[in-house]
Short mmCIF file of C-alpha atoms in Angstrom, two decimals:
data_model
loop_
_atom_site.label_atom_id
_atom_site.label_comp_id
_atom_site.label_asym_id
_atom_site.label_seq_id
_atom_site.Cartn_x
_atom_site.Cartn_y
_atom_site.Cartn_z
CA UNK A 1 9.58 80.54 123.85
CA UNK A 2 10.83 77.07 124.76
CA UNK A 3 12.82 75.02 122.27
CA UNK A 4 11.00 72.41 120.26
CA UNK A 5 11.76 69.01 121.80
CA UNK A 6 10.76 67.30 118.55
CA UNK A 7 14.28 68.11 117.35
CA UNK A 8 15.87 65.77 119.89
CA UNK A 9 17.53 62.85 118.14
CA UNK A 10 17.52 64.45 114.71
CA UNK A 11 20.74 64.10 112.76
CA UNK A 12 21.72 66.43 109.96
CA UNK A 13 24.42 65.82 107.37
CA UNK A 14 25.87 68.54 105.17
CA UNK A 15 25.03 67.96 101.53
CA UNK A 16 28.29 69.50 100.35
CA UNK A 17 31.79 69.30 101.81
CA UNK A 18 33.45 72.29 103.46
CA UNK A 19 36.80 72.90 101.76
CA UNK A 20 39.36 74.17 104.26
CA UNK A 21 41.38 76.92 102.64
CA UNK A 22 44.83 78.22 103.52
CA UNK A 23 43.58 81.78 103.75
CA UNK A 24 40.76 80.75 106.06
CA UNK A 25 43.27 79.08 108.37
CA UNK A 26 45.44 82.19 108.29
CA UNK A 27 42.45 84.45 108.99
CA UNK A 28 41.29 82.29 111.87
CA UNK A 29 44.81 82.18 113.31
CA UNK A 30 45.10 85.93 112.96
CA UNK A 31 41.79 86.45 114.78
CA UNK A 32 42.93 84.42 117.79
CA UNK A 33 46.47 85.84 117.54
CA UNK A 34 47.92 82.40 116.91
CA UNK A 35 51.25 83.25 115.38
CA UNK A 36 52.73 79.77 115.03
CA UNK A 37 54.37 79.53 111.59
CA UNK A 38 52.66 76.15 111.18
CA UNK A 39 49.38 78.07 110.68
CA UNK A 40 50.83 80.72 108.38
CA UNK A 41 53.92 79.53 106.54
CA UNK A 42 53.63 76.59 104.17
CA UNK A 43 57.34 75.80 104.23
CA UNK A 44 57.35 75.77 108.03
CA UNK A 45 54.34 73.44 108.10
CA UNK A 46 55.97 71.08 105.61
CA UNK A 47 59.26 71.14 107.49
CA UNK A 48 57.35 70.07 110.56
CA UNK A 49 55.93 67.10 108.67
CA UNK A 50 52.49 68.39 107.75
CA UNK A 51 51.21 68.32 104.20
CA UNK A 52 49.88 71.88 104.39
CA UNK A 53 49.06 74.66 106.87
CA UNK A 54 47.46 73.29 110.01
CA UNK A 55 44.44 74.81 111.66
CA UNK A 56 44.37 75.77 115.35
CA UNK A 57 42.60 73.16 117.49
CA UNK A 58 39.33 75.11 117.76
CA UNK A 59 39.09 75.87 114.05
CA UNK A 60 36.29 73.35 113.47
CA UNK A 61 33.89 75.76 115.13
CA UNK A 62 34.05 77.80 111.93
CA UNK A 63 32.64 74.92 109.91
CA UNK A 64 29.63 74.68 112.15
CA UNK A 65 29.04 78.43 112.11
CA UNK A 66 29.74 79.38 108.51
CA UNK A 67 27.64 76.58 107.18
CA UNK A 68 25.45 75.43 110.00
CA UNK A 69 24.44 71.84 109.39
CA UNK A 70 22.13 71.87 112.40
CA UNK A 71 19.23 74.20 111.55
CA UNK A 72 19.71 76.57 114.48
CA UNK A 73 17.83 79.29 112.62
CA UNK A 74 14.84 77.12 111.70
CA UNK A 75 11.82 78.94 113.21
CA UNK A 76 10.38 75.53 114.10
CA UNK A 77 13.25 74.97 116.57
CA UNK A 78 12.37 78.26 118.28
CA UNK A 79 15.91 79.36 119.13
CA UNK A 80 16.44 83.11 119.60
CA UNK A 81 20.14 83.35 118.85
CA UNK A 82 20.64 86.59 120.80
CA UNK A 83 19.67 84.65 123.96
CA UNK A 84 22.24 81.96 123.29
CA UNK A 85 25.53 81.64 125.12
CA UNK A 86 27.95 78.74 124.96
CA UNK A 87 27.77 76.34 127.90
CA UNK A 88 30.34 73.69 127.13
CA UNK A 89 32.57 72.64 124.27
CA UNK A 90 34.62 69.53 123.71
CA UNK A 91 36.79 68.40 120.81
CA UNK A 92 38.39 65.08 120.08
CA UNK A 93 40.85 65.38 117.21
CA UNK A 94 42.31 62.37 115.38
CA UNK A 95 44.74 64.70 113.63
CA UNK A 96 44.97 68.44 112.99
CA UNK A 97 42.80 69.88 110.25
CA UNK A 98 45.00 70.88 107.30
CA UNK A 99 44.40 73.17 104.37
CA UNK A 100 42.99 71.16 101.51
CA UNK A 101 40.79 68.98 103.71
CA UNK A 102 37.26 68.67 102.36
CA UNK A 103 35.11 68.03 105.36
CA UNK A 104 31.61 66.66 105.64
CA UNK A 105 29.99 67.89 108.84
CA UNK A 106 27.18 66.05 110.53
CA UNK A 107 25.44 67.05 113.69
CA UNK A 108 22.82 65.57 115.95
CA UNK A 109 20.73 67.36 118.54
CA UNK A 110 21.32 64.88 121.33
CA UNK A 111 19.33 66.60 124.00
CA UNK A 112 17.30 69.62 125.05
CA UNK A 113 16.54 70.08 128.72
CA UNK A 114 15.74 72.70 131.27
CA UNK A 115 18.42 74.00 133.62
CA UNK A 116 16.66 76.38 135.95
CA UNK A 117 15.25 79.21 133.88
CA UNK A 118 17.51 78.33 130.97
CA UNK A 119 17.42 75.56 128.43
CA UNK A 120 20.43 73.50 127.39
CA UNK A 121 20.78 72.09 123.92
CA UNK A 122 23.45 69.44 123.34
CA UNK A 123 24.74 68.95 119.81
CA UNK A 124 27.14 66.16 118.82
CA UNK A 125 29.18 66.73 115.70
CA UNK A 126 31.25 64.49 113.48
CA UNK A 127 33.79 65.79 111.00
CA UNK A 128 34.89 63.42 108.27
CA UNK A 129 36.81 63.91 105.07
CA UNK A 130 35.20 63.24 101.71
CA UNK A 131 37.50 60.21 101.65
CA UNK A 132 35.68 58.79 104.65
CA UNK A 133 38.34 59.51 107.28
CA UNK A 134 36.85 60.53 110.61
CA UNK A 135 38.85 63.62 111.59
CA UNK A 136 37.20 64.75 114.76
CA UNK A 137 34.16 64.70 116.95
CA UNK A 138 32.80 67.54 119.02
CA UNK A 139 30.11 68.20 121.56
CA UNK A 140 28.59 71.64 121.98
CA UNK A 141 26.25 72.66 124.73
CA UNK A 142 24.32 75.83 124.03
CA UNK A 143 22.47 77.75 126.73
CA UNK A 144 19.23 79.44 125.73
CA UNK A 145 18.93 82.05 128.44
CA UNK A 146 15.62 82.41 130.20
CA UNK A 147 13.53 80.38 127.77
CA UNK A 148 12.65 77.44 130.02
CA UNK A 149 9.00 77.05 130.82
CA UNK A 150 8.94 76.85 134.59
CA UNK A 151 6.07 75.81 136.85
CA UNK A 152 2.48 76.21 135.74
CA UNK A 153 3.39 77.06 132.17
CA UNK A 154 4.84 80.44 133.07
CA UNK A 155 7.65 81.37 130.73
CA UNK A 156 10.83 82.14 132.61
CA UNK A 157 11.81 84.89 130.25
CA UNK A 158 13.58 87.64 132.09
CA UNK A 159 15.39 89.53 129.41
CA UNK A 160 13.23 89.76 126.38
CA UNK B 1 53.59 65.32 115.01
CA UNK B 2 56.11 68.04 115.58
CA UNK B 3 55.83 69.12 119.18
CA UNK B 4 59.13 70.59 120.28
CA UNK B 5 58.60 69.68 123.92
CA UNK B 6 59.63 66.18 124.90
CA UNK B 7 57.38 63.80 126.82
CA UNK B 8 60.31 62.86 129.02
CA UNK B 9 60.89 66.52 129.89
CA UNK B 10 57.62 66.91 131.81
CA UNK B 11 56.24 65.30 134.93
CA UNK B 12 52.91 65.37 136.68
CA UNK B 13 52.90 68.74 138.39
CA UNK B 14 54.99 70.52 135.77
CA UNK B 15 53.66 74.07 135.59
CA UNK B 16 53.02 76.07 132.45
CA UNK B 17 53.83 79.61 133.49
CA UNK B 18 50.99 82.08 133.67
CA UNK B 19 50.42 84.34 130.67
CA UNK B 20 48.07 87.18 129.94
CA UNK B 21 46.02 87.22 126.76
CA UNK B 22 44.26 90.45 125.78
CA UNK B 23 40.93 90.47 123.98
CA UNK B 24 39.92 93.72 122.34
CA UNK B 25 36.87 94.62 120.30
CA UNK B 26 38.91 94.39 117.14
CA UNK B 27 39.75 90.77 117.96
CA UNK B 28 36.06 89.95 118.35
CA UNK B 29 35.23 91.54 115.01
CA UNK B 30 37.98 89.52 113.35
CA UNK B 31 36.76 86.41 115.12
CA UNK B 32 33.18 87.00 113.96
CA UNK B 33 34.44 86.99 110.39
CA UNK B 34 36.85 84.09 110.70
CA UNK B 35 34.54 81.85 112.69
CA UNK B 36 31.24 82.84 111.12
CA UNK B 37 29.72 83.50 114.55
CA UNK B 38 28.05 86.88 114.10
CA UNK B 39 25.88 86.72 117.22
CA UNK B 40 25.10 90.39 117.95
CA UNK B 41 26.14 90.03 121.60
CA UNK B 42 29.76 89.87 120.42
CA UNK B 43 29.80 93.21 118.61
CA UNK B 44 26.77 95.31 119.47
CA UNK B 45 26.47 96.87 122.96
CA UNK B 46 22.88 97.90 122.41
CA UNK B 47 21.82 94.38 121.49
CA UNK B 48 23.90 92.87 124.29
CA UNK B 49 22.37 95.09 127.00
CA UNK B 50 18.90 94.49 125.55
CA UNK B 51 19.26 90.82 126.45
CA UNK B 52 20.56 91.54 129.94
CA UNK B 53 24.29 91.28 129.39
CA UNK B 54 26.71 93.87 130.80
CA UNK B 55 27.67 94.81 127.24
CA UNK B 56 29.55 93.08 124.46
CA UNK B 57 31.04 89.79 125.66
CA UNK B 58 33.75 87.67 124.07
CA UNK B 59 32.82 84.55 122.15
CA UNK B 60 33.28 81.62 124.52
CA UNK B 61 35.22 80.04 121.70
CA UNK B 62 37.59 83.01 121.68
CA UNK B 63 38.40 82.40 125.33
CA UNK B 64 38.76 78.69 124.60
CA UNK B 65 41.11 79.42 121.70
CA UNK B 66 43.25 81.75 123.83
CA UNK B 67 43.54 79.14 126.57
CA UNK B 68 44.63 76.57 123.97
CA UNK B 69 47.44 78.87 122.89
CA UNK B 70 49.03 78.59 126.32
CA UNK B 71 49.29 74.84 125.84
CA UNK B 72 50.18 74.71 122.14
CA UNK B 73 52.87 77.40 122.51
CA UNK B 74 54.29 75.34 125.38
CA UNK B 75 54.18 72.13 123.34
CA UNK B 76 55.50 73.93 120.27
CA UNK B 77 52.78 72.81 117.87
CA UNK B 78 49.13 73.92 117.42
CA UNK B 79 48.56 70.46 115.98
CA UNK B 80 49.53 68.69 119.18
CA UNK B 81 46.05 68.81 120.71
CA UNK B 82 44.23 65.47 120.83
CA UNK B 83 41.38 66.30 123.21
CA UNK B 84 40.20 69.64 124.50
CA UNK B 85 37.16 70.47 126.54
CA UNK B 86 35.91 73.41 128.60
CA UNK B 87 32.84 74.61 130.45
CA UNK B 88 32.08 78.30 130.16
CA UNK B 89 31.33 79.52 133.66
CA UNK B 90 31.32 83.28 133.40
CA UNK B 91 31.05 85.98 130.75
CA UNK B 92 34.11 87.85 129.56
CA UNK B 93 32.94 91.44 129.00
CA UNK B 94 35.10 93.24 126.47
CA UNK B 95 34.90 97.00 127.00
CA UNK B 96 35.08 99.37 124.08
CA UNK B 97 38.52 100.75 124.98
CA UNK B 98 42.14 100.15 124.09
CA UNK B 99 42.81 97.81 127.00
CA UNK B 100 40.00 95.36 126.34
CA UNK B 101 39.72 92.33 128.61
CA UNK B 102 42.65 90.46 130.12
CA UNK B 103 42.60 86.68 130.40
CA UNK B 104 45.12 85.24 132.83
CA UNK B 105 45.89 81.68 131.82
CA UNK B 106 48.05 79.03 133.49
CA UNK B 107 48.34 75.28 133.32
CA UNK B 108 49.66 72.21 135.08
CA UNK B 109 50.39 68.70 133.86
CA UNK B 110 47.79 66.53 135.57
CA UNK B 111 48.52 63.16 134.04
CA UNK B 112 50.94 61.35 131.75
CA UNK B 113 49.35 58.91 129.35
CA UNK B 114 50.69 56.42 126.81
CA UNK B 115 51.75 57.42 123.33
CA UNK B 116 53.60 60.56 124.51
CA UNK B 117 50.35 62.19 125.56
CA UNK B 118 49.87 64.36 128.63
CA UNK B 119 46.77 65.90 130.18
CA UNK B 120 47.02 69.57 131.08
CA UNK B 121 44.59 71.29 133.41
CA UNK B 122 44.15 74.91 132.41
CA UNK B 123 43.01 77.78 134.61
CA UNK B 124 41.58 80.89 132.98
CA UNK B 125 40.63 83.97 134.95
CA UNK B 126 39.29 87.35 133.98
CA UNK B 127 39.26 90.02 136.71
CA UNK B 128 39.92 87.29 139.26
CA UNK B 129 36.89 85.21 138.23
CA UNK B 130 37.31 81.77 136.67
CA UNK B 131 35.72 82.00 133.24
CA UNK B 132 36.37 78.40 132.23
CA UNK B 133 35.81 75.37 134.43
CA UNK B 134 37.11 71.87 133.91
CA UNK B 135 39.32 73.16 131.14
CA UNK B 136 41.53 70.26 130.12
CA UNK B 137 43.64 69.49 127.09
CA UNK B 138 45.35 66.28 126.08
CA UNK B 139 48.40 67.00 123.96
CA UNK B 140 50.91 64.76 122.24
CA UNK B 141 54.51 65.67 122.95
CA UNK B 142 57.58 64.43 121.12
#
């Protein structure tokens, strides 16, 4: 089933901040085998000039996934998540995320288009603190495999 | 803020030596939990093959995170990254065995910018195939 183009241009803002916890940073670092003491050891992080543990540069993905601000699972969007793979990802970081940050995530579906038999959905994110500091922006491109409607309305679904 | 590598110590063309990063099923399970991305294709072979994949594949973001480690370990600070972007060009199948998948990652300084920043082009291969394209990080050195 093709994605619902009505979602293009819609912007979604989280209604509650995402508090970044020390243990979450440690767990994320452990998962990617990031063993820098700056992600694990508070004294080391402070010695290096940070106010708390710092998150690895791709940590912000966890904010989008754990509390998705963009309604990827809304049936009206028509996204079958098992058909989704990541196409492209970009981060622009004003500073590292640190434990104690309370982050408001907003996301906009900037585009949905066909790419052969697949569809591409572009989402632009902004991450700001509750104090109004813009921390980072990100762009995600998700590939919905085989869901493009190609030619005379024939669904290009190959794999379920 | 605290990169240990100095801006004046690198030039365009400076190589970051190749490293191998292993991804095993256990890593993906941990990453599911830490990242909140529980897509079944990252932990369930049956579901992955049902949608035409060769089996469980790594999260693209796991590959992206591993590639970043090459650069942040080199710079000496995971907080040194200012910009980072990749295109995912090929799946990274992670077999259900002790060896897992091997990512071979290397980098080269492509540009020196103002404010102690450098642009690093990163190459990531799995079984000889490039799994990231246009992978580029801007990092601030000391």
